[in-house]
Amino acid sequence: MQAILSFLTEIFSQPAFLMGLIAFVGLVALRSPGNKLLTGTLKPILGYLMLSAGAGVIVANLNPLGGIIEAGFNIRGVIPNNEAIVSVAQKMLGVETMSILLLGFIFNLIIARCTKYKYIFLTGHHSFFLACLFSAVLQAAEFQGWMLILIGGFLLGSWSAISPAIGQRYTRQVTEDGGIAMGHFGSLGYYLSAWIASRTGNPANSFADTEISEKSGAFCAIPRSPPVS
């Protein structure tokens, strides 16, 4: 019995396998066929392992550069990139992040089912980033174990359900009530911009009709993929 418990502990202490387990449970609930069950479980595991490997490369290359910059200019550099920071943080907070991610989604479903906030947050990488942030902040606040995971999961699930609702009226205007919501944790800035525009702008004027010079035209060709909820 002790050997079985030790084996299970080893499995659940590995973030990659924990993410694969989350995907497996979801696919089973959807009654997916065997081939999709296999590939759908392996992809998150392999993706997380690749993320961890990338973190090792980032740390190995940036540590010497950080030392040079600090010694030469007496300043400390930062990495202003979510993917890089999160991948490095997973080496210390992988299990906590994955657990908060899973519990946060469960709380999101419960809140959407039982309250007026009927939004399911589907922008997975943003949920992943915020789960990592909560795990780091709560650990710095000296929370540990299940208390850290429970608080982080509740915060993630609550904000996942509430944040799309805050500016939904603006999203409806843009999408002509297309039945979608903004699933992005930077949405407060968008909603503030929309509110200011509603007070100062003219709805008859569309940005699509704005003429842009050839010198600035390159910026219009940058593709963007909006997240949804």
mmCIF file of C-alpha atoms in Angstrom:
data_model
loop_
_atom_site.group_PDB
_atom_site.id
_atom_site.type_symbol
_atom_site.label_atom_id
_atom_site.label_comp_id
_atom_site.label_asym_id
_atom_site.label_seq_id
_atom_site.Cartn_x
_atom_site.Cartn_y
_atom_site.Cartn_z
ATOM 1 C CA MET A 1 0.000 0.000 0.000
ATOM 2 C CA GLN A 2 2.839 2.364 0.843
ATOM 3 C CA ALA A 3 4.437 1.655 -2.535
ATOM 4 C CA ILE A 4 1.190 2.578 -4.332
ATOM 5 C CA LEU A 5 0.874 5.816 -2.363
ATOM 6 C CA SER A 6 4.488 6.686 -3.136
ATOM 7 C CA PHE A 7 3.880 6.006 -6.833
ATOM 8 C CA LEU A 8 0.767 8.215 -6.889
ATOM 9 C CA THR A 9 2.604 10.951 -5.015
ATOM 10 C CA GLU A 10 5.381 10.901 -7.599
ATOM 11 C CA ILE A 11 2.845 11.136 -10.433
ATOM 12 C CA PHE A 12 0.843 14.001 -8.948
ATOM 13 C CA SER A 13 3.975 15.913 -7.995
ATOM 14 C CA GLN A 14 4.933 16.190 -11.681
ATOM 15 C CA PRO A 15 3.208 19.189 -13.324
ATOM 16 C CA ALA A 16 3.398 17.651 -16.802
ATOM 17 C CA PHE A 17 1.534 14.502 -15.742
ATOM 18 C CA LEU A 18 -0.949 16.580 -13.766
ATOM 19 C CA MET A 19 -1.756 18.607 -16.875
ATOM 20 C CA GLY A 20 -2.117 15.396 -18.870
ATOM 21 C CA LEU A 21 -4.489 14.040 -16.233
ATOM 22 C CA ILE A 22 -6.653 17.170 -16.492
ATOM 23 C CA ALA A 23 -6.870 16.706 -20.258
ATOM 24 C CA PHE A 24 -7.586 12.979 -19.857
ATOM 25 C CA VAL A 25 -10.496 13.577 -17.473
ATOM 26 C CA GLY A 26 -11.958 16.179 -19.824
ATOM 27 C CA LEU A 27 -11.712 13.866 -22.827
ATOM 28 C CA VAL A 28 -13.302 11.008 -20.895
ATOM 29 C CA ALA A 29 -16.158 13.313 -19.878
ATOM 30 C CA LEU A 30 -16.641 14.195 -23.563
ATOM 31 C CA ARG A 31 -16.634 10.472 -24.440
ATOM 32 C CA SER A 32 -13.859 10.971 -26.964
ATOM 33 C CA PRO A 33 -12.689 7.959 -28.998
ATOM 34 C CA GLY A 34 -9.523 6.113 -28.033
ATOM 35 C CA ASN A 35 -7.237 7.793 -30.559
ATOM 36 C CA LYS A 36 -8.267 11.287 -29.424
ATOM 37 C CA LEU A 37 -7.994 10.172 -25.815
ATOM 38 C CA LEU A 38 -4.384 9.144 -26.387
ATOM 39 C CA THR A 39 -3.259 12.138 -28.436
ATOM 40 C CA GLY A 40 -5.244 14.617 -26.346
ATOM 41 C CA THR A 41 -3.549 13.352 -23.180
ATOM 42 C CA LEU A 42 -0.038 13.200 -24.596
ATOM 43 C CA LYS A 43 -0.044 16.651 -26.202
ATOM 44 C CA PRO A 44 -0.333 18.636 -22.926
ATOM 45 C CA ILE A 45 2.326 16.428 -21.314
ATOM 46 C CA LEU A 46 4.775 16.888 -24.182
ATOM 47 C CA GLY A 47 3.944 20.590 -24.447
ATOM 48 C CA TYR A 48 4.691 21.146 -20.780
ATOM 49 C CA LEU A 49 7.958 19.197 -21.030
ATOM 50 C CA MET A 50 8.955 21.394 -23.972
ATOM 51 C CA LEU A 51 8.067 24.474 -21.925
ATOM 52 C CA SER A 52 10.286 23.243 -19.096
ATOM 53 C CA ALA A 53 13.137 22.543 -21.493
ATOM 54 C CA GLY A 54 12.769 26.037 -22.934
ATOM 55 C CA ALA A 55 12.929 27.480 -19.435
ATOM 56 C CA GLY A 56 16.274 25.793 -18.926
ATOM 57 C CA VAL A 57 17.614 27.361 -22.122
ATOM 58 C CA ILE A 58 16.336 30.809 -21.110
ATOM 59 C CA VAL A 59 17.892 30.631 -17.653
ATOM 60 C CA ALA A 60 21.201 29.301 -18.961
ATOM 61 C CA ASN A 61 21.506 32.114 -21.506
ATOM 62 C CA LEU A 62 20.111 35.058 -19.559
ATOM 63 C CA ASN A 63 21.890 34.507 -16.248
ATOM 64 C CA PRO A 64 25.354 35.418 -17.624
ATOM 65 C CA LEU A 65 23.881 38.341 -19.572
ATOM 66 C CA GLY A 66 22.127 39.595 -16.436
ATOM 67 C CA GLY A 67 25.411 39.498 -14.528
ATOM 68 C CA ILE A 68 27.191 41.480 -17.229
ATOM 69 C CA ILE A 69 24.467 44.156 -17.343
ATOM 70 C CA GLU A 70 24.378 44.444 -13.556
ATOM 71 C CA ALA A 71 28.159 44.743 -13.302
ATOM 72 C CA GLY A 72 28.517 47.172 -16.209
ATOM 73 C CA PHE A 73 25.560 49.498 -15.619
ATOM 74 C CA ASN A 74 24.692 48.819 -11.966
ATOM 75 C CA ILE A 75 21.098 47.961 -12.911
ATOM 76 C CA ARG A 76 19.065 44.779 -12.741
ATOM 77 C CA GLY A 77 17.298 43.615 -15.879
ATOM 78 C CA VAL A 78 13.853 42.024 -16.098
ATOM 79 C CA ILE A 79 12.154 39.845 -18.702
ATOM 80 C CA PRO A 80 8.940 41.646 -19.770
ATOM 81 C CA ASN A 81 7.434 38.540 -21.336
ATOM 82 C CA ASN A 82 4.758 36.286 -19.855
ATOM 83 C CA GLU A 83 5.902 33.100 -21.543
ATOM 84 C CA ALA A 84 9.515 33.428 -20.435
ATOM 85 C CA ILE A 85 8.693 34.319 -16.828
ATOM 86 C CA VAL A 86 6.056 31.607 -16.439
ATOM 87 C CA SER A 87 8.267 28.915 -17.946
ATOM 88 C CA VAL A 88 11.054 29.758 -15.493
ATOM 89 C CA ALA A 89 8.629 29.931 -12.547
ATOM 90 C CA GLN A 90 7.338 26.434 -13.313
ATOM 91 C CA LYS A 91 10.596 24.954 -12.072
ATOM 92 C CA MET A 92 9.591 26.037 -8.553
ATOM 93 C CA LEU A 93 5.795 26.335 -8.699
ATOM 94 C CA GLY A 94 4.735 23.776 -11.284
ATOM 95 C CA VAL A 95 2.452 21.648 -9.100
ATOM 96 C CA GLU A 96 0.848 24.666 -7.446
ATOM 97 C CA THR A 97 0.217 26.342 -10.806
ATOM 98 C CA MET A 98 -1.376 23.249 -12.371
ATOM 99 C CA SER A 99 -3.517 22.642 -9.274
ATOM 100 C CA ILE A 100 -4.742 26.256 -9.232
ATOM 101 C CA LEU A 101 -5.455 26.027 -12.961
ATOM 102 C CA LEU A 102 -7.619 22.922 -12.491
ATOM 103 C CA LEU A 103 -9.417 24.180 -9.392
ATOM 104 C CA GLY A 104 -9.926 27.603 -10.958
ATOM 105 C CA PHE A 105 -11.707 26.059 -13.928
ATOM 106 C CA ILE A 106 -13.948 24.068 -11.581
ATOM 107 C CA PHE A 107 -14.809 27.235 -9.637
ATOM 108 C CA ASN A 108 -15.466 29.006 -12.950
ATOM 109 C CA LEU A 109 -17.996 26.312 -13.901
ATOM 110 C CA ILE A 110 -19.682 26.475 -10.493
ATOM 111 C CA ILE A 111 -19.951 30.279 -10.550
ATOM 112 C CA ALA A 112 -21.287 30.248 -14.113
ATOM 113 C CA ARG A 113 -23.864 27.643 -13.128
ATOM 114 C CA CYS A 114 -25.034 29.211 -9.879
ATOM 115 C CA THR A 115 -24.755 32.980 -10.418
ATOM 116 C CA LYS A 116 -25.666 35.588 -13.018
ATOM 117 C CA TYR A 117 -22.114 35.517 -14.416
ATOM 118 C CA LYS A 118 -22.684 32.959 -17.184
ATOM 119 C CA TYR A 119 -19.192 33.060 -18.649
ATOM 120 C CA ILE A 120 -16.721 30.189 -19.151
ATOM 121 C CA PHE A 121 -13.179 31.489 -19.654
ATOM 122 C CA LEU A 122 -11.632 29.580 -22.588
ATOM 123 C CA THR A 123 -8.384 31.508 -23.110
ATOM 124 C CA GLY A 124 -6.262 28.752 -21.607
ATOM 125 C CA HIS A 125 -2.849 30.395 -21.770
ATOM 126 C CA HIS A 126 -4.132 33.444 -19.878
ATOM 127 C CA SER A 127 -5.573 31.189 -17.178
ATOM 128 C CA PHE A 128 -2.189 29.463 -17.040
ATOM 129 C CA PHE A 129 -0.351 32.775 -16.638
ATOM 130 C CA LEU A 130 -2.688 33.995 -13.892
ATOM 131 C CA ALA A 131 -2.539 30.654 -12.061
ATOM 132 C CA CYS A 132 1.248 30.993 -11.993
ATOM 133 C CA LEU A 133 0.970 34.583 -10.743
ATOM 134 C CA PHE A 134 -1.400 33.582 -7.935
ATOM 135 C CA SER A 135 0.858 30.702 -6.891
ATOM 136 C CA ALA A 136 3.878 33.030 -6.701
ATOM 137 C CA VAL A 137 2.062 35.836 -4.857
ATOM 138 C CA LEU A 138 0.378 33.502 -2.366
ATOM 139 C CA GLN A 139 3.626 31.670 -1.669
ATOM 140 C CA ALA A 140 5.324 35.028 -1.062
ATOM 141 C CA ALA A 141 2.487 35.745 1.387
ATOM 142 C CA GLU A 142 3.516 32.515 3.178
ATOM 143 C CA PHE A 143 0.535 30.397 2.105
ATOM 144 C CA GLN A 144 1.386 26.750 1.526
ATOM 145 C CA GLY A 145 -0.169 23.486 0.392
ATOM 146 C CA TRP A 146 -3.918 23.153 -0.016
ATOM 147 C CA MET A 147 -4.617 26.606 1.413
ATOM 148 C CA LEU A 148 -2.527 28.185 -1.352
ATOM 149 C CA ILE A 149 -4.244 26.074 -4.020
ATOM 150 C CA LEU A 150 -7.747 26.692 -2.650
ATOM 151 C CA ILE A 151 -7.358 30.480 -2.422
ATOM 152 C CA GLY A 152 -5.619 30.684 -5.795
ATOM 153 C CA GLY A 153 -8.232 28.485 -7.463
ATOM 154 C CA PHE A 154 -11.096 30.528 -6.043
ATOM 155 C CA LEU A 155 -9.527 33.819 -7.149
ATOM 156 C CA LEU A 156 -8.816 32.461 -10.628
ATOM 157 C CA GLY A 157 -12.294 30.982 -11.051
ATOM 158 C CA SER A 158 -14.032 34.096 -9.753
ATOM 159 C CA TRP A 159 -12.139 36.509 -11.959
ATOM 160 C CA SER A 160 -12.543 34.194 -14.961
ATOM 161 C CA ALA A 161 -16.321 34.433 -14.585
ATOM 162 C CA ILE A 162 -16.566 38.101 -13.605
ATOM 163 C CA SER A 163 -14.009 39.834 -15.861
ATOM 164 C CA PRO A 164 -15.825 39.114 -19.168
ATOM 165 C CA ALA A 165 -19.062 40.473 -17.689
ATOM 166 C CA ILE A 166 -17.612 43.864 -16.712
ATOM 167 C CA GLY A 167 -17.493 45.238 -20.242
ATOM 168 C CA GLN A 168 -19.828 42.862 -22.024
ATOM 169 C CA ARG A 169 -22.028 45.709 -23.272
ATOM 170 C CA TYR A 170 -19.066 47.067 -25.252
ATOM 171 C CA THR A 171 -18.248 43.617 -26.618
ATOM 172 C CA ARG A 172 -21.847 43.267 -27.798
ATOM 173 C CA GLN A 173 -21.575 46.571 -29.651
ATOM 174 C CA VAL A 174 -18.397 45.514 -31.460
ATOM 175 C CA THR A 175 -19.592 41.993 -32.309
ATOM 176 C CA GLU A 176 -23.201 43.040 -32.980
ATOM 177 C CA ASP A 177 -24.312 40.727 -30.173
ATOM 178 C CA GLY A 178 -22.469 37.751 -31.614
ATOM 179 C CA GLY A 179 -22.854 35.705 -28.448
ATOM 180 C CA ILE A 180 -19.195 35.883 -27.386
ATOM 181 C CA ALA A 181 -17.326 37.678 -24.602
ATOM 182 C CA MET A 182 -13.817 39.022 -24.106
ATOM 183 C CA GLY A 183 -11.693 36.345 -22.444
ATOM 184 C CA HIS A 184 -8.578 38.358 -21.642
ATOM 185 C CA PHE A 185 -7.174 39.412 -18.282
ATOM 186 C CA GLY A 186 -6.116 42.756 -19.749
ATOM 187 C CA SER A 187 -9.726 43.515 -20.603
ATOM 188 C CA LEU A 188 -10.118 46.234 -17.952
ATOM 189 C CA GLY A 189 -7.935 48.486 -20.096
ATOM 190 C CA TYR A 190 -10.084 47.752 -23.137
ATOM 191 C CA TYR A 191 -13.269 48.491 -21.244
ATOM 192 C CA LEU A 192 -11.844 51.748 -19.893
ATOM 193 C CA SER A 193 -10.900 52.776 -23.431
ATOM 194 C CA ALA A 194 -14.399 51.893 -24.636
ATOM 195 C CA TRP A 195 -15.959 53.936 -21.836
ATOM 196 C CA ILE A 196 -13.800 56.972 -22.651
ATOM 197 C CA ALA A 197 -14.610 56.577 -26.346
ATOM 198 C CA SER A 198 -18.331 56.418 -25.578
ATOM 199 C CA ARG A 199 -18.049 59.796 -23.833
ATOM 200 C CA THR A 200 -15.736 61.561 -26.259
ATOM 201 C CA GLY A 201 -16.048 59.826 -29.632
ATOM 202 C CA ASN A 202 -18.591 59.705 -32.422
ATOM 203 C CA PRO A 203 -20.122 56.259 -33.101
ATOM 204 C CA ALA A 204 -20.636 57.263 -36.731
ATOM 205 C CA ASN A 205 -16.863 57.355 -37.257
ATOM 206 C CA SER A 206 -15.291 53.944 -37.795
ATOM 207 C CA PHE A 207 -11.589 53.190 -37.469
ATOM 208 C CA ALA A 208 -11.968 51.012 -40.563
ATOM 209 C CA ASP A 209 -12.534 54.200 -42.563
ATOM 210 C CA THR A 210 -9.350 55.849 -41.273
ATOM 211 C CA GLU A 211 -6.749 56.516 -43.949
ATOM 212 C CA ILE A 212 -3.230 55.469 -42.997
ATOM 213 C CA SER A 213 -0.097 56.569 -44.810
ATOM 214 C CA GLU A 214 2.109 54.078 -46.622
ATOM 215 C CA LYS A 215 4.872 54.577 -44.050
ATOM 216 C CA SER A 216 2.565 53.415 -41.255
ATOM 217 C CA GLY A 217 0.734 50.824 -43.324
ATOM 218 C CA ALA A 218 3.018 48.002 -42.194
ATOM 219 C CA PHE A 219 1.470 48.149 -38.725
ATOM 220 C CA CYS A 220 -1.939 47.291 -40.185
ATOM 221 C CA ALA A 221 -0.667 43.964 -41.515
ATOM 222 C CA ILE A 222 0.158 42.557 -38.075
ATOM 223 C CA PRO A 223 -2.254 39.637 -37.466
ATOM 224 C CA ARG A 224 -4.022 39.417 -34.118
ATOM 225 C CA SER A 225 -6.074 36.534 -32.740
ATOM 226 C CA PRO A 226 -8.665 37.774 -30.199
ATOM 227 C CA PRO A 227 -9.367 35.482 -27.236
ATOM 228 C CA VAL A 228 -12.950 34.533 -26.474
ATOM 229 C CA SER A 229 -14.922 33.424 -23.479
#
